[in-house]
Structures are given as structure tokens and as C-alpha cells.
Short mmCIF file of C-alpha atoms in Angstrom, two decimals:
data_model
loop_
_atom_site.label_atom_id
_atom_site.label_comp_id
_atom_site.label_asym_id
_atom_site.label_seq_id
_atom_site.Cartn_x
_atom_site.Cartn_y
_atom_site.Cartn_z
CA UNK X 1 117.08 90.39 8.08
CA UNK X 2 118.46 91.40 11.39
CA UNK X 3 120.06 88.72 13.40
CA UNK X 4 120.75 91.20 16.67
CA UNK X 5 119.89 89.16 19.75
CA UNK X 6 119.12 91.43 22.78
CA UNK X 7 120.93 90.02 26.28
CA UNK X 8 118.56 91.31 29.15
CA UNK X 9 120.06 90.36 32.14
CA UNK X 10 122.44 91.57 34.94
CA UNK X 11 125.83 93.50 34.67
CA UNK X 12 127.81 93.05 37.48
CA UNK X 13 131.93 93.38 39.57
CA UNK X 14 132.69 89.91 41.17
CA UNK X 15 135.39 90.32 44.00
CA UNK X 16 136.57 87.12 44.57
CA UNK X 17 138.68 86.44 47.41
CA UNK X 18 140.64 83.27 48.70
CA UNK X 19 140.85 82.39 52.34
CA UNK X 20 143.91 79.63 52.79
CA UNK X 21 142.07 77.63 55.47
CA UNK X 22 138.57 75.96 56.10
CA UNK X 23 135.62 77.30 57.30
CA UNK X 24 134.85 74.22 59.11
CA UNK X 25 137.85 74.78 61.66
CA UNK X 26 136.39 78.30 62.53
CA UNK X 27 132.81 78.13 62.35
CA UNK X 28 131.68 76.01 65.67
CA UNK X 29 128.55 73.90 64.61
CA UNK X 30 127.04 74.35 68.51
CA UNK X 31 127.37 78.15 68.12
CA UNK X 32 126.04 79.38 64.59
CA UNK X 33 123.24 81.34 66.47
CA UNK X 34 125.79 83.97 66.62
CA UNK X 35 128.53 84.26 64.66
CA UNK X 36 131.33 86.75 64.86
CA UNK X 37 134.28 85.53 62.75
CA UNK X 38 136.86 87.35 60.73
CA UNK X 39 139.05 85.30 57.51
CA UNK X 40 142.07 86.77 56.51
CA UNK X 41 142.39 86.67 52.52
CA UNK X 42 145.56 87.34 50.88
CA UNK X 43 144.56 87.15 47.46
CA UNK X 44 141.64 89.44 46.06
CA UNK X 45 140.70 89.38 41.97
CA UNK X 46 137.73 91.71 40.83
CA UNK X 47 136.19 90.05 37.55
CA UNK X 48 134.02 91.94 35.47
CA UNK X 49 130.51 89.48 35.57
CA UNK X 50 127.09 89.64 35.30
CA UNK X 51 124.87 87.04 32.98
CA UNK X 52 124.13 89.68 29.97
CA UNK X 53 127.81 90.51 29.88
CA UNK X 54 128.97 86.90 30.08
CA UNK X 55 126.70 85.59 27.28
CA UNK X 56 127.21 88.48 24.81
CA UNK X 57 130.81 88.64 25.44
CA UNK X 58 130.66 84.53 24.22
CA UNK X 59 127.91 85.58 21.58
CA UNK X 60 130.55 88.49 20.15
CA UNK X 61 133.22 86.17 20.15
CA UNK X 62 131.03 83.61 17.80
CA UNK X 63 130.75 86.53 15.61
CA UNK X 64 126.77 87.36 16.36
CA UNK X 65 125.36 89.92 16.76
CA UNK X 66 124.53 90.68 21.09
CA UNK X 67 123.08 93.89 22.19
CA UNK X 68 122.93 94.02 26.15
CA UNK X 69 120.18 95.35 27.61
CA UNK X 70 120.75 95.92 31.52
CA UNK X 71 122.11 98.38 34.04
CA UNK X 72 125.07 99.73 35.49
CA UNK X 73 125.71 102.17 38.81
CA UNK X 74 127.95 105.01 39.20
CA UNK X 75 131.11 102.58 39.55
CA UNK X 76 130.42 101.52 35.99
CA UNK X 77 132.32 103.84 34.06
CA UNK X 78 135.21 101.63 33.21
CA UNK X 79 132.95 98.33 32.42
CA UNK X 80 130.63 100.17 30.43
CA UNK X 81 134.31 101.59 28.03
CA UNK X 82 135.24 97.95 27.99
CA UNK X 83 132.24 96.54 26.55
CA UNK X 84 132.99 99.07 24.14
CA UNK X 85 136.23 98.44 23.21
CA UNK X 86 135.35 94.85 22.57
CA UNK X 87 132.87 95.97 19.84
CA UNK X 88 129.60 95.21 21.95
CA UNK X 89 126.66 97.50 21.43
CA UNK X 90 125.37 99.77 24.68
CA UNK X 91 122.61 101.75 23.54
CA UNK X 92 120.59 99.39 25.87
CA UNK X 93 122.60 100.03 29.01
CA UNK X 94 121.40 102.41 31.51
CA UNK X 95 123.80 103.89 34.27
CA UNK X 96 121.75 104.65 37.73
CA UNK X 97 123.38 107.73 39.19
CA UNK X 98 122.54 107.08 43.04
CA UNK X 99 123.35 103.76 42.56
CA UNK X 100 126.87 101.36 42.49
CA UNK X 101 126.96 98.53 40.38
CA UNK X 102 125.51 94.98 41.17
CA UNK X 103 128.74 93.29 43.07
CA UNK X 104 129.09 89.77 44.29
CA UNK X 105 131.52 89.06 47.09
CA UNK X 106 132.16 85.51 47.05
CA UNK X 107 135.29 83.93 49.84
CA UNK X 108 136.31 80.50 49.04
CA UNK X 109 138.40 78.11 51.52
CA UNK X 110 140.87 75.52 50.35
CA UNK X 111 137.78 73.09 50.25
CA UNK X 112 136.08 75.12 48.08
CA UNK X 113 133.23 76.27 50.22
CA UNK X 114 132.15 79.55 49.62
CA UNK X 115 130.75 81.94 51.68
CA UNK X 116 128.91 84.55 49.24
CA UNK X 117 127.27 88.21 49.82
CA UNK X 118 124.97 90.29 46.65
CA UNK X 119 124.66 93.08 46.43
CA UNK X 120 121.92 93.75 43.74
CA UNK X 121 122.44 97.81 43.37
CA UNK X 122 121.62 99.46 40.04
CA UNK X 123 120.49 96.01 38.77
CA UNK X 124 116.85 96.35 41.26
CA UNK X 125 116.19 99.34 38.32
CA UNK X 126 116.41 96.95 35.34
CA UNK X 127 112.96 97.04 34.99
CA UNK X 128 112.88 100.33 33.75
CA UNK X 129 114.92 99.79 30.59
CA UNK X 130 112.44 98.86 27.33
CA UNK X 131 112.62 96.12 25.09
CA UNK X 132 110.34 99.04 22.39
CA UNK X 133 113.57 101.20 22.72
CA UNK X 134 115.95 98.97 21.21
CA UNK X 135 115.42 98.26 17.77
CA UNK X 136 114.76 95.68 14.99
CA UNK X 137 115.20 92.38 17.58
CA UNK X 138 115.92 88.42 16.02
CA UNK X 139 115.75 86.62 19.31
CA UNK X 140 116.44 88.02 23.12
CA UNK X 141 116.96 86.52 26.58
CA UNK X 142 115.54 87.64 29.69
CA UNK X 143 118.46 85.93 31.97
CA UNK X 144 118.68 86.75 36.25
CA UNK X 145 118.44 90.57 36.92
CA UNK X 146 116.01 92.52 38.76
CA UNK X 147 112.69 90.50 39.40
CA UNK X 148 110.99 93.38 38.23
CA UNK X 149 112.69 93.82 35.38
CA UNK X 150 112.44 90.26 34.66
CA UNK X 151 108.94 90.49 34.59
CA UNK X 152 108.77 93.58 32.36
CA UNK X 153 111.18 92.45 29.77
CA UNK X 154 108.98 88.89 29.22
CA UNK X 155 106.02 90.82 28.84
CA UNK X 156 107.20 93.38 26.45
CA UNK X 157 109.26 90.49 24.00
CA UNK X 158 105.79 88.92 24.06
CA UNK X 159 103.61 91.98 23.14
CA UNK X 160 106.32 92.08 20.54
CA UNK X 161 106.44 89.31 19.49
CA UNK X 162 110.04 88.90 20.20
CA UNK X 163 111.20 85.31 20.69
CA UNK X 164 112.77 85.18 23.81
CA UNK X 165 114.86 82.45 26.06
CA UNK X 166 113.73 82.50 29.85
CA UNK X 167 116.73 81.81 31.65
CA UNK X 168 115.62 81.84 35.16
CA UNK X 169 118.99 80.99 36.73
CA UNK X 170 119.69 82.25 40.41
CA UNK X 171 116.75 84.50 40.45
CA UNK X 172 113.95 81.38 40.37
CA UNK X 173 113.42 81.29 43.89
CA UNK X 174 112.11 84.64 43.29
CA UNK X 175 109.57 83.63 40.93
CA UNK X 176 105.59 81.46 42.04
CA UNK X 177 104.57 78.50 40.69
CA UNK X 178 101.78 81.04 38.62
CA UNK X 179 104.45 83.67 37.77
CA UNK X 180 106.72 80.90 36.22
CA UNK X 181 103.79 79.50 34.03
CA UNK X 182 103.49 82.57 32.61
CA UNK X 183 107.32 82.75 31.79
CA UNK X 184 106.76 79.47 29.71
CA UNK X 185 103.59 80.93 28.39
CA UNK X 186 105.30 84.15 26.55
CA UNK X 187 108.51 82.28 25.92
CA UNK X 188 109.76 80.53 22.92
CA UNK X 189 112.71 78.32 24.86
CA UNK X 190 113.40 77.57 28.42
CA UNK X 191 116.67 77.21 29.23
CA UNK X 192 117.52 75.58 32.83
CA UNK X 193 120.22 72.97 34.32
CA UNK X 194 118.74 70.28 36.01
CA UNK X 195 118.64 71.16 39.63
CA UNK X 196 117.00 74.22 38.45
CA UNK X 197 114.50 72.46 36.22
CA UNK X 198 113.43 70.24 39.03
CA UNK X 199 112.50 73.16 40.95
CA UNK X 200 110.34 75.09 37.99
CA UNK X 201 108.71 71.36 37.99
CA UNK X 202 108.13 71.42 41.61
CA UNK X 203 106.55 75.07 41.83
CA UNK X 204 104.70 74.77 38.45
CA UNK X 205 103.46 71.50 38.90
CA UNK X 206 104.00 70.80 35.33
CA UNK X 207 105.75 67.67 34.45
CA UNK X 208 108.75 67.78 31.57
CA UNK X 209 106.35 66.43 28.88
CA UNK X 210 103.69 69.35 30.28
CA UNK X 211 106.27 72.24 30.19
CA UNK X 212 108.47 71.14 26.33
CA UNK X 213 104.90 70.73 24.55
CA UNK X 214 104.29 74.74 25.79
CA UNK X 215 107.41 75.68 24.32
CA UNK X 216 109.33 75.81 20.88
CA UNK X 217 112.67 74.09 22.80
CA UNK X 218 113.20 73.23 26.53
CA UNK X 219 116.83 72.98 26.93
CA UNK X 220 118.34 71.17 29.85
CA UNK X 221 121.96 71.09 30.85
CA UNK X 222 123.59 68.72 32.82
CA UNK X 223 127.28 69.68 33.38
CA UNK X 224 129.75 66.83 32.63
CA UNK X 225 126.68 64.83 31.71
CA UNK X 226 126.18 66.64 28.44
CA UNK X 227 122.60 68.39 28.08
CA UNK X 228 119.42 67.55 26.75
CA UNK X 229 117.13 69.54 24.15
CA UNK X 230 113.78 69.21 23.70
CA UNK X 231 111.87 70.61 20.27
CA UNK X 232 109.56 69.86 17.99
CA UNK X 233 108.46 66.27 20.04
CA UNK X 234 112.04 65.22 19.74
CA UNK X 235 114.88 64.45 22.00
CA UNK X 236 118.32 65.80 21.38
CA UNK X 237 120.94 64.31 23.44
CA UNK X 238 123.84 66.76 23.38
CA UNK X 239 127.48 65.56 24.47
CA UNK X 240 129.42 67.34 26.71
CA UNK X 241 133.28 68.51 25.47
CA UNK X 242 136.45 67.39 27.20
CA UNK X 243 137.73 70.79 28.87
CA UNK X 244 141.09 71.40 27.68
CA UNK X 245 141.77 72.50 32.02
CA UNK X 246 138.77 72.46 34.51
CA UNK X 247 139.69 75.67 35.79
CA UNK X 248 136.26 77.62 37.22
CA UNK X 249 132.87 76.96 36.61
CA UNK X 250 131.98 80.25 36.47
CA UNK X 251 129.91 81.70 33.40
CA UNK X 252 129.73 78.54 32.17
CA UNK X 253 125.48 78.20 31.67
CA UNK X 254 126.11 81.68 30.18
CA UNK X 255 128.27 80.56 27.46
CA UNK X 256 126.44 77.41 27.02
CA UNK X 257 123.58 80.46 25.71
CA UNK X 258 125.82 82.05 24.15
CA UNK X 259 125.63 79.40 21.71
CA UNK X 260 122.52 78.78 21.44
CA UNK X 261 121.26 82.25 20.64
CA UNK X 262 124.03 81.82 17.59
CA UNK X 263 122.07 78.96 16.28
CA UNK X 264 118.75 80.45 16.14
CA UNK X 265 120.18 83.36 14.65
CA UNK X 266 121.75 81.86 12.14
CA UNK X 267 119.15 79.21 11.31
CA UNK X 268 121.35 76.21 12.76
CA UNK X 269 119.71 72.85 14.08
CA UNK X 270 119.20 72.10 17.48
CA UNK X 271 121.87 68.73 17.85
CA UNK X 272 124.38 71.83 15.92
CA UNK X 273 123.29 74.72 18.16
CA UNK X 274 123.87 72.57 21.08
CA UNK X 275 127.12 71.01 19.59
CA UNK X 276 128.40 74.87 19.26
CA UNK X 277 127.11 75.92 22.97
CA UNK X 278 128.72 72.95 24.56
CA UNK X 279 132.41 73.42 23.18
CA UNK X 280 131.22 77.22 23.85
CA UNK X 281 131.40 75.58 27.75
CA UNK X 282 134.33 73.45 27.88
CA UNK X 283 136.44 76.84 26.31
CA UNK X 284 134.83 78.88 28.73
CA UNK X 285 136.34 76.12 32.11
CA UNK X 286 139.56 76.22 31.40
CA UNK X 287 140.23 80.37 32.51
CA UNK X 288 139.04 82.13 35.77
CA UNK X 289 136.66 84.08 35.34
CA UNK X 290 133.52 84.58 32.87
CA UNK X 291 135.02 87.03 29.98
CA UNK X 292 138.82 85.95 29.65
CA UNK X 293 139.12 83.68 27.29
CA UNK X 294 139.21 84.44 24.03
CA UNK X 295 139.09 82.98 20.47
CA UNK X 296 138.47 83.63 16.76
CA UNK X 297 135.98 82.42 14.68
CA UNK X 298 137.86 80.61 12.81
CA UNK X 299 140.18 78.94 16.06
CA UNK X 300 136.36 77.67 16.98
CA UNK X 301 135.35 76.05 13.53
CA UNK X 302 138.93 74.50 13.72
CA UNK X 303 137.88 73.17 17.52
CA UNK X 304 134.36 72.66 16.84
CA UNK X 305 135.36 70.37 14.16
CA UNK X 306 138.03 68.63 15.53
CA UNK X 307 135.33 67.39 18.50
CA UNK X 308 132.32 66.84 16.43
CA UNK X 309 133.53 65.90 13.04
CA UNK X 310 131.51 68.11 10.79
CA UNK X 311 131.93 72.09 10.04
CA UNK X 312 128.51 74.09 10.78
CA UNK X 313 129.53 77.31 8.45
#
């Protein structure tokens, strides 16, 4: 039985870029009706992103079984060799020839403010990549990419009859109150933190009890609070791990799924498949960016134990 997990979602170049100052000593409250400002930033890191990448890199690294599903522009040569080089399947990934790779441009002061630009590229053609097209499919997730392709990619898991994770993420502003029912209609598991799940609750009008008893698990995360899953009319209360160095948040929810699309794969609980998705996390905040850290299976048993107590495999 196939345990291949199909990662829709987007692919994407983060250039990250420090500015040694504040933004509140140049930006003038009484004039923001027309700003003109310029910050000099020394430092510049390009990280190779995107929410499909990020969770099957994490997935791959468990030792499942992730085959991304997204798109990539004419700039996306090199990612698209090192996805292969880290043994991660491709067949899904479309390259749009008039088009450069999506590309996130975030500028952070010494506060930690950021000032961020998108720039959402080949990922607006996501929708026309199939979900028909790509084989024998255990479980997928439609994480943020193109709304369209959002869309598309729910529709087809559910005409067949693909269970599927609707991770809304930074796209569900884009997204009614109606088109989000319908998400939670076709999907098997919802997967939101808790800002975010306070907005689907707000646009749905669907209270928590309303939106779990649609669904086969709601999952909830929380940051350092731990998370909270929801299946089967229980309550699974999911501790979070001590990060070894709280480096940067970033592709941190994405490894969090990494792990749980290992433990519906593999048949694993939901207080295990949390358990592995959390440490998944903590590993995850203590390197920059969202694919470099690494581990073995076996150097994650050994941790996974060593914080919960009890082996899983």
C-alpha cells in the first residue's frame, strides 16, 4: 500500500536582509501618507522556502514518502536540482517559462520588525498542475499557493477521494466565509494555529465544536503553548518541546505537518503523530532558515524518545 503523501503548496527564494537600525527612528508617524525612505542592509541570505518544499524536506528527513506538487519560474533551475539531490520526487513540479519564481523579500531591524514584499510569480499558475497526474496518493496537503490552485487541488483530492490536510496558512484572507466551508467540507483535517483558527471561526461562523465534528482531526497549534488535536470527539493536548536554540521561527507550522502527514501514513495515533510533529518544531527553531537542519532517522527516535519517553517505531 502506497504511503506517498503529495505536498501541494508553494515553492519559493526568500531574500532575507538585515537592516542594523529601527524603523521607528526613520519612518515619521505624522508623515506615512508618503513615504520615501531608503535602509541600508549589509547582510543579505537567499533561503530556498516555500511551504511544499519546507514540509517535504521535514517529511523526507522522517523517512516518508513526500511528492511536491507546485511550481517553479525560470530562476528555478538550481532549486528544482536540489530537491533532487536530496532524494525528493519532482514529477509534480511544473517550471513556468515566462515566469520567475515566487520570492519573498523580507528586511528586519534590530527590533525585529519586518518590513516584507511577495512576489507570487510562477506560483499564480499552480492551479494548473493535477492532483489525476500524479499517481497512487496515501494522504496530500493543499498548503498556501495560488488561490486558484488552492481551489483546484481541494476539489480534485475530493473527487478522488484523496484525504487531504487544508492548511490555509497566509493565503486565508484570500478565502470567504462560503469558500472556507467548503475547504472543511472536502477535507479530512484542518490544520491552523490559533490566530488563524480564530479567523476561519470568524468568516465561517462555525464555532470549534461546529468545524472538528465536520472533520476527521482539527489540529490547532499554539507555539510555546503546545497544540491541540481534535479527532474522533476527543481532545489531545500535545506538549510543546524545549528548543535546543530559539533561532528563527521560520518553517516552523511546516514542519509541525511534516509530522503529522508521517503519522497518518504510517498508521500512528494522534497524541504520537503530534508528539513526532512537535519535536519535528523545536529541531526545526534552532537553524535559520526552513530546510537546514538536518537529522537521521534514527538521531530523531533517539530525541523523540529522550523527550517523550516511549519509541513510536
Amino acid at each position: 500500500m502506497t504511503k506517498t503523501a503529495l505536498i501541494c503548496g508553494s515553492l519559493a527564494f526568500d531574500k532575507i536582509m538585515q537592516y542594523h537600525g529601527r524603523f521607528g527612528d526613520t519612518l515619521l508617524a505624522d508623515q506615512l501618507h508618503r513615504v520615501n525612505v531608503s535602509f541600508l542592509v549589509p547582510t543579505l541570505r537567499t533561503e530556498y522556502g516555500g511551504c511544499s518544499a519546507n514540509i517535504a524536506y521535514n517529511l523526507k528527513l522522517l523517512g516518508g514518502e513526500p511528492l511536491i506538487m507546485g511550481t517553479l519560474g525560470q530562476d528555478g533551475g538550481d532549486y528544482l536540482k536540489r530537491m533532487e539531490a536530496q532524494g525528493l520526487q519532482t514529477r509534480g513540479i511544473r517550471t513556468i517559462a515566462d515566469a520567475y519564481t515566487a520570492q519573498c523579500f523580507v528586511t528586519a531591524d534590530e527590533d525585529n520588525n519586518q518590513i516584507n514584499a511577495f512576489h507570487p510569480g510562477a506560483m499564480q499558475f499552480s492551479h494548473e498542475n493535477n492532483v489525476a497526474d500524479q499517481g497512487p496518493l496515501a494522504v496530500a496537503i493543499i498548503s498556501p499557493d495560488g488561490r486558484d490552485g488552492m481551489i483546484k487541488h481541494a476539489r480534485d483530492c475530493a473527487e478522488l477521494k484523496v484525504p487531504f490536510m487544508f492548511d490555509p496558512g497566509q493565503q486565508l484572507p484570500m478565502f470567504s466565509g462560503d469558500e472556507l466551508i467548503t475547504f472543511i467540507g472536502q477535507a479530512s483535517y484542518l490544520a491552523c494555529n490559533d490566530y488563524e483558527f480564530e479567523m476561519v471561526m470568524d468568516r465561517t461562523g462555525l464555532s470549534q465544536a461546529d468545524i472538528a465534528a465536520r472533520l476527521d482531526a482539527l489540529i490547532i497549534t499554539r507555539g510555546a503553548e503546545g497544540s491541540d488535536i481534535y479527532a474522533g470527539g476527543e481532545h489531545h493536548r500535545i506538549p510543546a518541546v524545549q528548543a535546543a536554540n530559539v533561532v528563527d521561527p521560520t518553517g516552523c507550522g511546516d514542519a509541525y505537518r511534516a509530522g503529522l502527514l508521517f503519522g497518518i501514513t504510517n498508521g500512528l495515533d494522534w497524541p504520537t503523530s503530534g508528539r513526532i510533529a512537535s519535536l519535528l518544531g523545536a529541531i526545526k527553531i534552532a537553524s535559520q532558515g526552513g530546510q537546514n537542519h538536518s537529522f537521521t532517522p534514527q538521531e530523531f527516535d533517539q530525541q523523540f524518545e529522550a523527550a517523550f519517553g516511549f519509541t513510536f517505531r
